[in-house]
Amino acid sequence: MEHIKNIVLIGAGNVATHLGYALEKGGFQIVQVYSRTKAAAQKLADDLYTDFTTDLHSIRKDGDLYIISVRDSAVKNIAEQLQIAPNPVVHTSGSLDLEILKQTSDRRGVFYPLQTFSKSRNTQFKTIPICLEANSEELLAELENMAGKISDHVQRINTERRRILHLAAVFACNFPNFMYTIAEEIVEQGDFNFDILRPLIKETTEKIMINLPIESQTGPAIRNDQNIMNKHLEMLQAYPAYQKLYEMISREIHENSKKGSE
Amino acid sequence: MEHIKNIVLIGAGNVATHLGYALEKGGFQIVQVYSRTKAAAQKLADDLYTDFTTDLHSIRKDGDLYIISVRDSAVKNIAEQLQIAPNPVVHTSGSLDLEILKQTSDRRGVFYPLQTFSKSRNTQFKTIPICLEANSEELLAELENMAGKISDHVQRINTERRRILHLAAVFACNFPNFMYTIAEEIVEQGDFNFDILRPLIKETTEKIMINLPIESQTGPAIRNDQNIMNKHLEMLQAYPAYQKLYEMISREIHENSKKGSE
């Protein structure tokens, strides 16, 4: 197998966009971008100085690698229509298994960057763990070579372990972000700007860059300060769902601290 | 009233410790440390080159200010025993009102730094919002002057608004930290080290240093991807409490996104 050089990017969302930039910077060529949304395809293709298509059947056949980077729920449909065999294809999903690409090519893999991507932010790929899987040692080695050009944290990880990471990522990224959203709603009640919470959020995160979160827990729940927790629940009366969350999470923090000290 | 110079620190926990360091650095003198735990009192007093006592009745009477920085549940008892009137006294709690210090002195206030403190970390006080309250304009001005020496974010904030901040801090700090704790438990199931999640956590936080959390939400819940969420719930079968949390938080993320787009 030739070294991968020319890549076709299928998708123009957050992951596809950042991956496209990183691969270009790493010395690869994105030779075509596909998205069913013309504006998205065109925008990303322009940014990468390449061509685009909105028609799955107009995807060029000579790519060294096809990267499907679309919503999980759209992968199957695209994989079934894509005619690029015998060339290799990968998806970038944390949850889907390898075999979803069975009909696309006999050479298939997974290229999952464990990160949250927003279009508005430049992402440093070097520190991002990239989880690789493939149905042949040859392709796996190729993907490793490629991933190593954009990240220092490339790992071979099977579907089961990748799914564990993806589930953990929900708790490590999506759920904390929603806690921040609730915190913002609360400070608004006091006519505060979200700014007032930013130093606290920053420090909370910086602490666990060094320590484990279980060692960093503070607040009324870990102290089991019923007085304060009852006051807080009272203050949340207008938000029954947040009240319930407050109760459940506090109970779990307390339960968890008992486990630790048993 | 003379400018505050000599301060008696009542408490030797995380907040007292960091506040003590910051005040010394800001040009104030901690003239005595009290803690009922001898080791804690001695350690902090040594670090601040000052004296300590473990006896509330041996607290010196000539402090310009007394800072009560102990667990919320211990403040009332200490405030009742402390004989330092007519000198001014403050507490550092996010939740307690001013009048809890009624029996201690006619000059009373609140000095609440909105931050999470750990003994093991150096904290930059300059960026920390300090929320001040006092029962006289004179004392408030003195506290403002003092707080301004250690932080650039000093604000006058009444009890009600301070409580709102404290509740928000639980969602902005304590609860995200517990989400990280769960994430760690999950990655352990796949034999991963917590390290693998740190770049994701860092990026999640850096995003909301610039954007609002409501604009930064990613993941299966905001996309309402039932397939993945069901898979995740299945994977959490051995952890019924986390399963319940996953369900509730995901539902709220989805509900909240509908609110936004209405």
mmCIF file of N, CA and C in Angstrom, chain A residues 27-79:
data_model
loop_
_atom_site.group_PDB
_atom_site.id
_atom_site.type_symbol
_atom_site.label_atom_id
_atom_site.label_comp_id
_atom_site.label_asym_id
_atom_site.label_seq_id
_atom_site.Cartn_x
_atom_site.Cartn_y
_atom_site.Cartn_z
ATOM 1 N N GLY A 27 0.744 17.955 6.364
ATOM 2 C CA GLY A 27 1.367 17.586 5.103
ATOM 3 C C GLY A 27 0.497 16.737 4.185
ATOM 4 N N PHE A 28 -0.742 16.540 4.543
ATOM 5 C CA PHE A 28 -1.638 15.774 3.674
ATOM 6 C C PHE A 28 -2.440 16.738 2.793
ATOM 7 N N GLN A 29 -3.034 16.163 1.771
ATOM 8 C CA GLN A 29 -3.796 16.974 0.827
ATOM 9 C C GLN A 29 -5.266 16.556 0.900
ATOM 10 N N ILE A 30 -6.119 17.492 1.246
ATOM 11 C CA ILE A 30 -7.553 17.195 1.149
ATOM 12 C C ILE A 30 -7.928 17.489 -0.301
ATOM 13 N N VAL A 31 -8.238 16.454 -1.073
ATOM 14 C CA VAL A 31 -8.448 16.667 -2.505
ATOM 15 C C VAL A 31 -9.907 16.937 -2.853
ATOM 16 N N GLN A 32 -10.806 16.672 -1.906
ATOM 17 C CA GLN A 32 -12.222 16.948 -2.149
ATOM 18 C C GLN A 32 -12.975 16.947 -0.820
ATOM 19 N N VAL A 33 -13.984 17.810 -0.752
ATOM 20 C CA VAL A 33 -14.866 17.831 0.420
ATOM 21 C C VAL A 33 -16.274 17.527 -0.056
ATOM 22 N N TYR A 34 -16.945 16.619 0.642
ATOM 23 C CA TYR A 34 -18.351 16.378 0.350
ATOM 24 C C TYR A 34 -19.198 16.831 1.524
ATOM 25 N N SER A 35 -20.299 17.526 1.239
ATOM 26 C CA SER A 35 -21.365 17.707 2.225
ATOM 27 C C SER A 35 -22.651 17.843 1.450
ATOM 28 N N ARG A 36 -23.750 17.360 2.015
ATOM 29 C CA ARG A 36 -25.012 17.518 1.278
ATOM 30 C C ARG A 36 -25.461 18.978 1.324
ATOM 31 N N THR A 37 -24.886 19.749 2.266
ATOM 32 C CA THR A 37 -25.201 21.176 2.342
ATOM 33 C C THR A 37 -24.162 21.946 1.534
ATOM 34 N N LYS A 38 -24.625 22.610 0.461
ATOM 35 C CA LYS A 38 -23.666 23.249 -0.436
ATOM 36 C C LYS A 38 -22.807 24.305 0.267
ATOM 37 N N ALA A 39 -23.446 25.136 1.071
ATOM 38 C CA ALA A 39 -22.700 26.225 1.720
ATOM 39 C C ALA A 39 -21.573 25.672 2.583
ATOM 40 N N ALA A 40 -21.880 24.604 3.323
ATOM 41 C CA ALA A 40 -20.872 24.022 4.216
ATOM 42 C C ALA A 40 -19.728 23.411 3.416
ATOM 43 N N ALA A 41 -20.087 22.662 2.365
ATOM 44 C CA ALA A 41 -19.069 22.019 1.526
ATOM 45 C C ALA A 41 -18.161 23.082 0.908
ATOM 46 N N GLN A 42 -18.793 24.115 0.356
ATOM 47 C CA GLN A 42 -18.041 25.155 -0.329
ATOM 48 C C GLN A 42 -17.122 25.921 0.615
ATOM 49 N N LYS A 43 -17.662 26.250 1.788
ATOM 50 C CA LYS A 43 -16.885 26.999 2.774
ATOM 51 C C LYS A 43 -15.614 26.230 3.165
ATOM 52 N N LEU A 44 -15.803 24.954 3.522
ATOM 53 C CA LEU A 44 -14.639 24.188 3.965
ATOM 54 C C LEU A 44 -13.665 23.952 2.809
ATOM 55 N N ALA A 45 -14.208 23.659 1.613
ATOM 56 C CA ALA A 45 -13.343 23.450 0.452
ATOM 57 C C ALA A 45 -12.531 24.714 0.155
ATOM 58 N N ASP A 46 -13.187 25.875 0.226
ATOM 59 C CA ASP A 46 -12.483 27.148 0.012
ATOM 60 C C ASP A 46 -11.347 27.313 1.017
ATOM 61 N N ASP A 47 -11.691 27.053 2.276
ATOM 62 C CA ASP A 47 -10.674 27.224 3.327
ATOM 63 C C ASP A 47 -9.495 26.279 3.119
ATOM 64 N N LEU A 48 -9.760 25.132 2.529
ATOM 65 C CA LEU A 48 -8.691 24.145 2.329
ATOM 66 C C LEU A 48 -8.133 24.207 0.899
ATOM 67 N N TYR A 49 -8.527 25.218 0.114
ATOM 68 C CA TYR A 49 -8.089 25.384 -1.285
ATOM 69 C C TYR A 49 -8.312 24.101 -2.082
ATOM 70 N N THR A 50 -9.513 23.573 -2.001
ATOM 71 C CA THR A 50 -9.770 22.330 -2.721
ATOM 72 C C THR A 50 -11.170 22.370 -3.334
ATOM 73 N N ASP A 51 -11.584 21.262 -3.925
ATOM 74 C CA ASP A 51 -12.892 21.179 -4.580
ATOM 75 C C ASP A 51 -13.930 20.586 -3.648
ATOM 76 N N PHE A 52 -15.184 20.752 -4.035
ATOM 77 C CA PHE A 52 -16.235 20.142 -3.225
ATOM 78 C C PHE A 52 -17.303 19.547 -4.122
ATOM 79 N N THR A 53 -18.121 18.684 -3.530
ATOM 80 C CA THR A 53 -19.298 18.182 -4.221
ATOM 81 C C THR A 53 -20.413 17.994 -3.203
ATOM 82 N N THR A 54 -21.648 18.072 -3.680
ATOM 83 C CA THR A 54 -22.783 17.777 -2.808
ATOM 84 C C THR A 54 -23.452 16.486 -3.265
ATOM 85 N N ASP A 55 -22.813 15.816 -4.214
ATOM 86 C CA ASP A 55 -23.382 14.589 -4.790
ATOM 87 C C ASP A 55 -22.466 13.409 -4.458
ATOM 88 N N LEU A 56 -22.989 12.477 -3.679
ATOM 89 C CA LEU A 56 -22.182 11.324 -3.248
ATOM 90 C C LEU A 56 -21.588 10.573 -4.432
ATOM 91 N N HIS A 57 -22.313 10.590 -5.581
ATOM 92 C CA HIS A 57 -21.838 9.824 -6.730
ATOM 93 C C HIS A 57 -20.764 10.554 -7.532
ATOM 94 N N SER A 58 -20.549 11.825 -7.179
ATOM 95 C CA SER A 58 -19.475 12.565 -7.855
ATOM 96 C C SER A 58 -18.190 12.581 -7.038
ATOM 97 N N ILE A 59 -18.164 11.795 -6.003
ATOM 98 C CA ILE A 59 -16.934 11.743 -5.212
ATOM 99 C C ILE A 59 -15.857 11.038 -6.028
ATOM 100 N N ARG A 60 -14.664 11.641 -6.046
ATOM 101 C CA ARG A 60 -13.601 11.063 -6.870
ATOM 102 C C ARG A 60 -13.173 9.691 -6.334
ATOM 103 N N LYS A 61 -12.673 8.885 -7.279
ATOM 104 C CA LYS A 61 -12.375 7.488 -6.935
ATOM 105 C C LYS A 61 -10.917 7.281 -6.556
ATOM 106 N N ASP A 62 -10.112 8.344 -6.691
ATOM 107 C CA ASP A 62 -8.665 8.136 -6.548
ATOM 108 C C ASP A 62 -8.072 8.607 -5.225
ATOM 109 N N GLY A 63 -8.938 8.775 -4.230
ATOM 110 C CA GLY A 63 -8.400 9.168 -2.929
ATOM 111 C C GLY A 63 -7.599 8.037 -2.298
ATOM 112 N N ASP A 64 -6.553 8.394 -1.551
ATOM 113 C CA ASP A 64 -5.800 7.363 -0.822
ATOM 114 C C ASP A 64 -6.551 6.938 0.434
ATOM 115 N N LEU A 65 -7.430 7.836 0.895
ATOM 116 C CA LEU A 65 -8.210 7.537 2.095
ATOM 117 C C LEU A 65 -9.483 8.380 2.066
ATOM 118 N N TYR A 66 -10.581 7.777 2.512
ATOM 119 C CA TYR A 66 -11.861 8.476 2.631
ATOM 120 C C TYR A 66 -12.211 8.564 4.111
ATOM 121 N N ILE A 67 -12.431 9.786 4.570
ATOM 122 C CA ILE A 67 -12.780 9.987 5.983
ATOM 123 C C ILE A 67 -14.242 10.420 6.073
ATOM 124 N N ILE A 68 -15.053 9.547 6.665
ATOM 125 C CA ILE A 68 -16.465 9.896 6.861
ATOM 126 C C ILE A 68 -16.610 10.536 8.229
ATOM 127 N N SER A 69 -16.906 11.821 8.223
ATOM 128 C CA SER A 69 -16.973 12.556 9.482
ATOM 129 C C SER A 69 -18.282 13.336 9.505
ATOM 130 N N VAL A 70 -19.350 12.585 9.751
ATOM 131 C CA VAL A 70 -20.695 13.181 9.786
ATOM 132 C C VAL A 70 -21.380 12.710 11.071
ATOM 133 N N ARG A 71 -22.568 13.238 11.352
ATOM 134 C CA ARG A 71 -23.352 12.756 12.500
ATOM 135 C C ARG A 71 -23.422 11.231 12.470
ATOM 136 N N ASP A 72 -23.344 10.607 13.661
ATOM 137 C CA ASP A 72 -23.409 9.153 13.757
ATOM 138 C C ASP A 72 -24.593 8.585 12.983
ATOM 139 N N SER A 73 -25.737 9.243 13.108
ATOM 140 C CA SER A 73 -26.958 8.696 12.512
ATOM 141 C C SER A 73 -26.925 8.748 10.989
ATOM 142 N N ALA A 74 -25.987 9.486 10.411
ATOM 143 C CA ALA A 74 -25.908 9.597 8.954
ATOM 144 C C ALA A 74 -24.839 8.691 8.344
ATOM 145 N N VAL A 75 -24.017 8.076 9.183
ATOM 146 C CA VAL A 75 -22.871 7.309 8.660
ATOM 147 C C VAL A 75 -23.312 6.108 7.836
ATOM 148 N N LYS A 76 -24.291 5.367 8.364
ATOM 149 C CA LYS A 76 -24.690 4.120 7.715
ATOM 150 C C LYS A 76 -25.136 4.395 6.266
ATOM 151 N N ASN A 77 -26.012 5.364 6.129
ATOM 152 C CA ASN A 77 -26.552 5.697 4.822
ATOM 153 C C ASN A 77 -25.443 6.095 3.846
ATOM 154 N N ILE A 78 -24.531 6.917 4.293
ATOM 155 C CA ILE A 78 -23.429 7.333 3.426
ATOM 156 C C ILE A 78 -22.530 6.148 3.092
ATOM 157 N N ALA A 79 -22.244 5.338 4.103
ATOM 158 C CA ALA A 79 -21.360 4.181 3.896
ATOM 159 C C ALA A 79 -21.937 3.235 2.854
#
